[in-house]
Short mmCIF file of C-alpha atoms in Angstrom, two decimals:
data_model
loop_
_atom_site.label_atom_id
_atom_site.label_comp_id
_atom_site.label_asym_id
_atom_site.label_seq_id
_atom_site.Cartn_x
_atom_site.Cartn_y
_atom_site.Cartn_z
CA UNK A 1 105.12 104.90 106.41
CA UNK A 2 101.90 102.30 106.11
CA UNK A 3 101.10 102.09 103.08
CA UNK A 4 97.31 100.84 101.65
CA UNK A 5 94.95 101.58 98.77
CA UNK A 6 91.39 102.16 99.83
CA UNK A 7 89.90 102.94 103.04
CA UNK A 8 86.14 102.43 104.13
CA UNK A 9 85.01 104.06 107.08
CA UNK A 10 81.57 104.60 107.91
CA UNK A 11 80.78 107.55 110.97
CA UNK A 12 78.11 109.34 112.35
CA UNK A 13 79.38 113.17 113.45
CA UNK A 14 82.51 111.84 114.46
CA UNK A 15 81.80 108.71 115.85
CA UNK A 16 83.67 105.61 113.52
CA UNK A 17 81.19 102.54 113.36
CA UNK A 18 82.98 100.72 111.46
CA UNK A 19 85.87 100.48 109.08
CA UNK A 20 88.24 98.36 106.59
CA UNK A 21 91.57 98.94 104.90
CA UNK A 22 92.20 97.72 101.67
CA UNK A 23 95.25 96.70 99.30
CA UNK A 24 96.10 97.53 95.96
CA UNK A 25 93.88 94.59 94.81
CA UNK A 26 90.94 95.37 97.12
CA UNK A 27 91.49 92.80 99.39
CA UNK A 28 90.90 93.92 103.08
CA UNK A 29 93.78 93.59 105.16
CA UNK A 30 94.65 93.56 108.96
CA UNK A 31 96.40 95.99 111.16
CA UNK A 32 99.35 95.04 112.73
CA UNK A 33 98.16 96.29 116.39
CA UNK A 34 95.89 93.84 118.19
CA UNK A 35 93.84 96.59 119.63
CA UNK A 36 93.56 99.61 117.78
CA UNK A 37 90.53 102.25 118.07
CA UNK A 38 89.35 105.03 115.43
CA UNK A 39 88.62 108.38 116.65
CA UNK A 40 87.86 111.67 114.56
CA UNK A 41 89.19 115.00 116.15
CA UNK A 42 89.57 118.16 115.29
CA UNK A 43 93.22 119.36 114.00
CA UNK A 44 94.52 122.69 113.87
CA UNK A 45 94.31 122.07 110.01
CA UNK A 46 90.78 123.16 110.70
CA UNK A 47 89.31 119.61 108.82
CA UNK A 48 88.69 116.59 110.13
CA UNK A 49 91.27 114.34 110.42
CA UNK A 50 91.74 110.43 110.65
CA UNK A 51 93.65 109.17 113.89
CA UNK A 52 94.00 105.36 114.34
CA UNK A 53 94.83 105.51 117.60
CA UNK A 54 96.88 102.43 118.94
CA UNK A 55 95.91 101.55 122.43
CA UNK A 56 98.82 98.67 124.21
CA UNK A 57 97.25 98.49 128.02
CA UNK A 58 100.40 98.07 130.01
CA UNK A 59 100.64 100.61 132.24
CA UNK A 60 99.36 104.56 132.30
CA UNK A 61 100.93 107.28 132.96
CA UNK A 62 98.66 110.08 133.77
CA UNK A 63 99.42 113.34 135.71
CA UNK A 64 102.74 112.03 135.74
CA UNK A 65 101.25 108.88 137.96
CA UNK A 66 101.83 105.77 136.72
CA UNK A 67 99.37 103.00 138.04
CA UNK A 68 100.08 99.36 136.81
CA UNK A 69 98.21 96.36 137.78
CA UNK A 70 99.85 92.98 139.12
CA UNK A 71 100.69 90.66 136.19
CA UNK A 72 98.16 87.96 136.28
CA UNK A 73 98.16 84.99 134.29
CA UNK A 74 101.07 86.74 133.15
CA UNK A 75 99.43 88.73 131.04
CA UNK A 76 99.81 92.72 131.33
CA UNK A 77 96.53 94.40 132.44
CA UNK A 78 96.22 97.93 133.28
CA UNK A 79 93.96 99.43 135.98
CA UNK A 80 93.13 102.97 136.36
CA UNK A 81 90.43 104.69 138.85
CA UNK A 82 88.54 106.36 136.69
CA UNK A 83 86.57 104.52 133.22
CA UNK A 84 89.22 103.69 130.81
CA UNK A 85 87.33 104.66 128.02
CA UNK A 86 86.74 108.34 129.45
CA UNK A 87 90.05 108.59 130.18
CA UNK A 88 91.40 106.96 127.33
CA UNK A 89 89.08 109.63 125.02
CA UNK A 90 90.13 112.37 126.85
CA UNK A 91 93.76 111.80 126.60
CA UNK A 92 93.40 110.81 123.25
CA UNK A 93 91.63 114.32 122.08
CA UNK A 94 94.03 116.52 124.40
CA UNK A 95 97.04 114.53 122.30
CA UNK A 96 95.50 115.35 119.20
CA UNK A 97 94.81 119.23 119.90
CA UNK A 98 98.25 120.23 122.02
CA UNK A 99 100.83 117.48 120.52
CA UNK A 100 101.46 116.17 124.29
CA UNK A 101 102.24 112.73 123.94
CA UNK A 102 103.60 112.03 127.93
CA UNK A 103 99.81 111.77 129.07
CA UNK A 104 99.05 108.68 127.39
CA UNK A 105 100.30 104.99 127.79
CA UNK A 106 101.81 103.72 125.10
CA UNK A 107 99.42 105.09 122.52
CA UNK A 108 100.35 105.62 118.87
CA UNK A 109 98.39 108.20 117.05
CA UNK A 110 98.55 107.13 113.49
CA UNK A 111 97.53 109.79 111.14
CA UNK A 112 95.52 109.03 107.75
CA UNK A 113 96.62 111.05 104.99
CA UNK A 114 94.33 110.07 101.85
CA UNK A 115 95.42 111.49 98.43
CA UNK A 116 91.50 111.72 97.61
CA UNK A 117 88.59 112.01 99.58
CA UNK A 118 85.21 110.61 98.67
CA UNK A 119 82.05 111.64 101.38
CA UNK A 120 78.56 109.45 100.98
CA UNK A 121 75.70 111.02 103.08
CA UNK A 122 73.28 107.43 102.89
CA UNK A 123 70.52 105.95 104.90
CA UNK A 124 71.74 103.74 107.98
CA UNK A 125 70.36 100.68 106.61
CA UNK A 126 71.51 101.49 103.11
CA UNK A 127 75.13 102.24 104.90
CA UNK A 128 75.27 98.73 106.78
CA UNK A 129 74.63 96.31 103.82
CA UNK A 130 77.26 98.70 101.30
CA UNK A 131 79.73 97.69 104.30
CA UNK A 132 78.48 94.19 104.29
CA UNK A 133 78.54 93.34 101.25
CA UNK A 134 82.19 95.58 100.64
CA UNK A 135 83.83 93.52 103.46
CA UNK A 136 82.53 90.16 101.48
CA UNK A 137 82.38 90.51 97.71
CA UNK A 138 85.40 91.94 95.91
CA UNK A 139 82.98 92.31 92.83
CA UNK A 140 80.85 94.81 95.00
CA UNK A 141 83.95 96.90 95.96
CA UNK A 142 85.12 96.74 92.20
CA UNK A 143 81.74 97.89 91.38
CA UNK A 144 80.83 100.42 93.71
CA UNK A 145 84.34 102.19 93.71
CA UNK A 146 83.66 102.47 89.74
CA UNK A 147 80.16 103.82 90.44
CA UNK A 148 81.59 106.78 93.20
CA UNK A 149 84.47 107.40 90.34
CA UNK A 150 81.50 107.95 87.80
CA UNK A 151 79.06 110.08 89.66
CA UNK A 152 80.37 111.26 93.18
CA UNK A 153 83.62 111.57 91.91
CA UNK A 154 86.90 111.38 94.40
CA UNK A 155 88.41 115.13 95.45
CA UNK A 156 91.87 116.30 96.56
CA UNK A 157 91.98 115.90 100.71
CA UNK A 158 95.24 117.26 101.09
CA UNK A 159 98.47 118.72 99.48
CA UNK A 160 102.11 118.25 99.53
CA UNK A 161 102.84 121.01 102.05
CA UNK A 162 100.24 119.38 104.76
CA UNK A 163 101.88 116.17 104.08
CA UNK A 164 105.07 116.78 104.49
CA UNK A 165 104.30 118.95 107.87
CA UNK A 166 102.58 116.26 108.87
CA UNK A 167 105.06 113.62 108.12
CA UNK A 168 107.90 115.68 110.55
CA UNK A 169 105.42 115.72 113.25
CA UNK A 170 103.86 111.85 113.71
CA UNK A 171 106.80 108.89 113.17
CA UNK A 172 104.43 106.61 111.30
CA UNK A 173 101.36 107.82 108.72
CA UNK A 174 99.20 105.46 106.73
CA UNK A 175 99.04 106.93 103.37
CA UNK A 176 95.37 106.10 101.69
CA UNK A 177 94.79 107.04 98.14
CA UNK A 178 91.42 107.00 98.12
CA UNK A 179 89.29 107.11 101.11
CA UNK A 180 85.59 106.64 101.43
CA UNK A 181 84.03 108.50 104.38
CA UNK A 182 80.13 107.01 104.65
CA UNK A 183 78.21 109.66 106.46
CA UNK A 184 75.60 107.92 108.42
CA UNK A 185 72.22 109.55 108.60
CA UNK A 186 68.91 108.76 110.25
CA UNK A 187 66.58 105.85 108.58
CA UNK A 188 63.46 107.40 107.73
CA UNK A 189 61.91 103.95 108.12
CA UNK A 190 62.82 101.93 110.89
CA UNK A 191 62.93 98.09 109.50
CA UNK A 192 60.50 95.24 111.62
CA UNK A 193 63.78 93.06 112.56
CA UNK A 194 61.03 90.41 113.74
CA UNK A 195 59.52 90.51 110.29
CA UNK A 196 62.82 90.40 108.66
CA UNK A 197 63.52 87.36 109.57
CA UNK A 198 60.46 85.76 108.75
CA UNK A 199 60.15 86.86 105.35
CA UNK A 200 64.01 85.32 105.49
CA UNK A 201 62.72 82.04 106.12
CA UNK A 202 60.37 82.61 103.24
CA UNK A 203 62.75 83.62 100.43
CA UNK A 204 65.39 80.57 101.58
CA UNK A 205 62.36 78.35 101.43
CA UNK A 206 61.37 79.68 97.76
CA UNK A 207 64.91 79.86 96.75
CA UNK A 208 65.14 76.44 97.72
CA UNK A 209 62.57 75.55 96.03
CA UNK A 210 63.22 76.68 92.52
CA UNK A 211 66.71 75.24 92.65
CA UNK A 212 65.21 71.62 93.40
CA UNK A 213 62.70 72.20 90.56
CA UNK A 214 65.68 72.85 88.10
CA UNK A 215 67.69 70.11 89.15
CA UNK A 216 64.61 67.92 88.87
CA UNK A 217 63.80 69.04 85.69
CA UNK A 218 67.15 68.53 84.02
CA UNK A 219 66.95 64.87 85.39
CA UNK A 220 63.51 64.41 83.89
CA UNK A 221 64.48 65.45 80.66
CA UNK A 222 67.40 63.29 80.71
CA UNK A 223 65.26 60.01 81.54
CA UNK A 224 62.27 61.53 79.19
CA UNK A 225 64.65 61.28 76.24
CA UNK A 226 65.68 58.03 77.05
CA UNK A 227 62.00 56.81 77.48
CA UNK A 228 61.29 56.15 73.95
CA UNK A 229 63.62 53.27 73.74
CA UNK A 230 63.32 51.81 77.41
CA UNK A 231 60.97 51.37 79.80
CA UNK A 232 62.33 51.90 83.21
CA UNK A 233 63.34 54.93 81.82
CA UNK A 234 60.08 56.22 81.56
CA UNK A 235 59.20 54.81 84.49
CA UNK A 236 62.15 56.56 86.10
CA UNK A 237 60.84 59.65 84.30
CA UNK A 238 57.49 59.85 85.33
CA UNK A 239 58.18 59.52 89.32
CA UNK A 240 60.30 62.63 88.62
CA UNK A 241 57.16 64.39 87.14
CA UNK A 242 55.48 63.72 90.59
CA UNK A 243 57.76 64.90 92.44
CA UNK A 244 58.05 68.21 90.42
CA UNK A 245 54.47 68.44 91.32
CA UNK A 246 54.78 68.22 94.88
CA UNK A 247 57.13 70.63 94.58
CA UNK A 248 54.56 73.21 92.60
CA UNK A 249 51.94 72.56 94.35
CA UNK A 250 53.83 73.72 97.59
CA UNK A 251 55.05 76.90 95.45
CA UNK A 252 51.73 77.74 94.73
CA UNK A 253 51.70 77.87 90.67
CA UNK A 254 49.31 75.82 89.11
CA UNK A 255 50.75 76.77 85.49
CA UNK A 256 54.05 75.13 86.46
CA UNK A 257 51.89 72.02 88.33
CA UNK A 258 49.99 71.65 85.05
CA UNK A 259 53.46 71.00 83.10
CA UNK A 260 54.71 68.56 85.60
CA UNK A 261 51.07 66.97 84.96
CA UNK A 262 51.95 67.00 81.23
CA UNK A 263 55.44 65.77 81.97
CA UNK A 264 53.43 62.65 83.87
CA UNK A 265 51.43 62.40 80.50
CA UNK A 266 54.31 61.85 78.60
CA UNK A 267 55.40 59.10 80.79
CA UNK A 268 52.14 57.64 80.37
CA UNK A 269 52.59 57.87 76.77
CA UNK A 270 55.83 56.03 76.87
CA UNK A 271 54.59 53.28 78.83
CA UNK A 272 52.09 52.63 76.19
CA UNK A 273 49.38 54.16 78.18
CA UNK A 274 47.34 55.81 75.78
CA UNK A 275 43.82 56.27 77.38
CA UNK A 276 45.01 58.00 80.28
CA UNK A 277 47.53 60.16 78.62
CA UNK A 278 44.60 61.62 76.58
CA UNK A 279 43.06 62.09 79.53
CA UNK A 280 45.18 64.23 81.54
CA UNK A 281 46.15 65.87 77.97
CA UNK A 282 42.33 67.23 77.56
CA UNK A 283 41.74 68.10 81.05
CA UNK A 284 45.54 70.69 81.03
CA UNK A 285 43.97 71.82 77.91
CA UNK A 286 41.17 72.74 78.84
CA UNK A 287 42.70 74.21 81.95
CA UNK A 288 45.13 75.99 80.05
CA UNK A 289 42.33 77.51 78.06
CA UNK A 290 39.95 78.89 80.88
CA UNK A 291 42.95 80.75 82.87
CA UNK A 292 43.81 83.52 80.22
CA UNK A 293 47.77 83.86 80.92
CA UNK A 294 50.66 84.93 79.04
CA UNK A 295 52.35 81.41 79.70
CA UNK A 296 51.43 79.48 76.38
CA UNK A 297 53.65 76.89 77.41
CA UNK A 298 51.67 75.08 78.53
CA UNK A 299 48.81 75.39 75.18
CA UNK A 300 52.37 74.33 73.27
CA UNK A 301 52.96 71.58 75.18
CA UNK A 302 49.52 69.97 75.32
CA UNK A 303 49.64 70.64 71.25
CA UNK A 304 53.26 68.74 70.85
CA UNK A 305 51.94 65.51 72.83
CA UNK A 306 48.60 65.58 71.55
CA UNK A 307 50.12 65.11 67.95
CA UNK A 308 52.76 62.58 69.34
CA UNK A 309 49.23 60.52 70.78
CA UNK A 310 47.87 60.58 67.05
CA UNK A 311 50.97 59.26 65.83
CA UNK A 312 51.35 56.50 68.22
CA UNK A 313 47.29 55.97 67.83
CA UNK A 314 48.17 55.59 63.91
CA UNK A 315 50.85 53.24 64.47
CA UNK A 316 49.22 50.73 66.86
CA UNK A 317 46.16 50.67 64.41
CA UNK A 318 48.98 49.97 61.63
CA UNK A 319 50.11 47.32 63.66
CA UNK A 320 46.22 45.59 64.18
#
C-alpha cells in the first residue's frame, strides 16, 4: 500500500488538469512510474473514484491480439492501429466498470482511497495560481490547508467496509488522508494575456525601483552621518541624493524627489555651503506648502535643517 498525506487535484467534470501528492510534511513528492495518467470513472460504488492509472508502452494486448513494435534504439515502443489515447481511454474505463484486466497492456489501476474529502468549486484563474503557488510555497499549502480546515471543512469519503473491499480487489492502493478535489468552473472574465504581461513589465520595473531607493537610502544615511566630521563623506553623500532623485523622478513622486532634494541640501550644508542650502531649503518649503498632502515629511524635514542652517549661521558669525 502507497502511502501519502495530501493530495491536490484540480478537474473539470472528470477531466484531471493537474495534480500533486504530498508527504506528511507537505512536501510534493514523485511517483514511482515514469508515465502515469489520472482518469476519473465511474465505480459501482456509485461516487467518483480516483484511478492513477499506470501506463508502461511495451506491447498491447487487445482482443486477445498482441501488436508490438520493433525495438529501436533499443528502447520499447508500442504501436497500435487505432489512436493510443482512444484506445488507451477506452480500455481504461471498460477496466474500471467490469474488473477485466487482460484488455490492457501492462496497466496498473491504482485506486485512491482518501480518509477525508475536501471539494472547492473556484474560478479557473483563481484555480491555476492556488496550484501554482501550492506546488511552490510550503507556507501557502500550510496556509490554505488551515483555511479549508476552518471554513470548508474536510468530510468522511469512505469507510472501513469500502476499504477493505477495495483493498481485496486492486494489489496496490494509495491511501490519502486528506484529499483536495478543485472543481474547475468557467471564468466569468476572461484575462487580456497580452496585457498581462505588460503590466508585468511594469510592476518588476516599480518593484525594482523601490528596492534600489531603499538600498540607496540606507547608504546615504550611512555617509550623511559621517558627513559632519569629513568631507568626502558628504561629498560621497550628496551624489547618493542625486541619484535617489533620478530614481523619483522616473517613479513619478515628486514628494519623495523633494526629500532626495533635501537630502542634497544637507550635503550642501556639510560642505559648508550655506547660501545654496537655504536655497533649495525655501524653494521644498514652499513646495511642500502649496501641494496639500498627508506626507508632512517633508514640512519636518525642511524644519530640522532649517534650524541646523541657523545654528551653523550662529557659529560662523561666532567665529568672525
Amino acid at each position: 500500500m502507497m502511502m501519502a498525506h495530501v493530495l491536490l487535484c484540480t478537474r473539470v467534470k472528470d477531466t484531471i488538469l493537474d495534480f500533486q501528492i504530498f508527504s506528511h510534511g507537505l512536501a510534493p513528492t514523485c511517483i514511482e512510474y515514469t508515465n502515469v495518467l489520472v482518469r476519473i470513472y465511474d465505480h459501482d460504488v456509485q461516487q467518483d473514484m480516483f484511478f492513477f492509472v499506470q501506463h508502461e508502452p511495451v506491447s498491447i494486448i487487445y482482443n486477445n491480439q498482441t501488436i508490438q513494435q520493433p525495438n529501436n534504439n533499443k528502447k520499447n515502443v508500442s504501436y497500435v492501429r487505432r489512436s493510443s489515447v482512444d484506445l488507451f481511454d477506452e480500455a481504461a474505463l471498460e477496466c474500471c466498470q467490469r474488473k477485466v484486466f487482460d484488455i490492457l497492456f501492462r496497466v496498473s489501476l491504482i485506486p485512491v482511497l482518501p480518509s477525508l474529502k475536501c471539494n472547492v468549486d473556484i474560478d479557473a484563474h483563481l484555480a491555476a495560481l492556488i496550484f501554482k503557488h501550492f506546488m511552490t510555497s510550503a507556507v501557502f499549502r500550510r496556509r490554505f490547508i488551515k483555511l479549508i480546515k476552518q471554513w470548508l471543512q474536510f468530510e468522511t469519503a469512505l469507510d472501513m467496509d469500502l476499504v477493505t473491499k477495495i483493498g481485496n480487489i486492486y494489489s496496490v492502493v494509495l491511501y490519502v488522508p486528506y484529499l483536495i478535489d478543485i472543481r474547475v468552473k468557467g471564468p466569468k472574465l476572461h484575462l487580456s494575456v497580452g496585457w498581462c504581461k505588460r503590466i508585468e513589465c511594469l510592476v518588476q520595473k516599480r518593484v525594482y525601483m523601490e528596492e534600489l531607493m531603499a538600498w540607496l537610502s540606507t547608504l546615504g544615511g550611512a555617509f550623511s552621518s559621517m558627513g559632519d566630521y569629513f568631507d568626502h563623506f558628504a561629498e560621497m553623500a550628496g551624489k547618493i541624493s542625486l541619484k535617489q532623485l533620478k530614481v523619483a523622478i522616473e517613479m513619478g513622486n515628486p514628494m519623495v524627489a523633494s526629500r532626495c532634494r533635501l537630502f542634497y541640501a544637507q550635503s550642501l550644508m556639510q560642505r559648508g555651503k550655506l547660501r545654496q542650502s537655504k536655497t533649495i531649503i525655501r524653494s521644498e518649503s514652499r513646495f511642500a506648502s502649496q501641494h496639500n498632502t498627508n506626507d508632512q515629511q517633508v514640512i519636518r524635514i525642511c524644519q530640522a535643517l532649517w534650524s541646523k542652517l541657523r545654528y551653523l549661521y550662529t557659529c560662523r558669525k561666532k567665529n568672525r
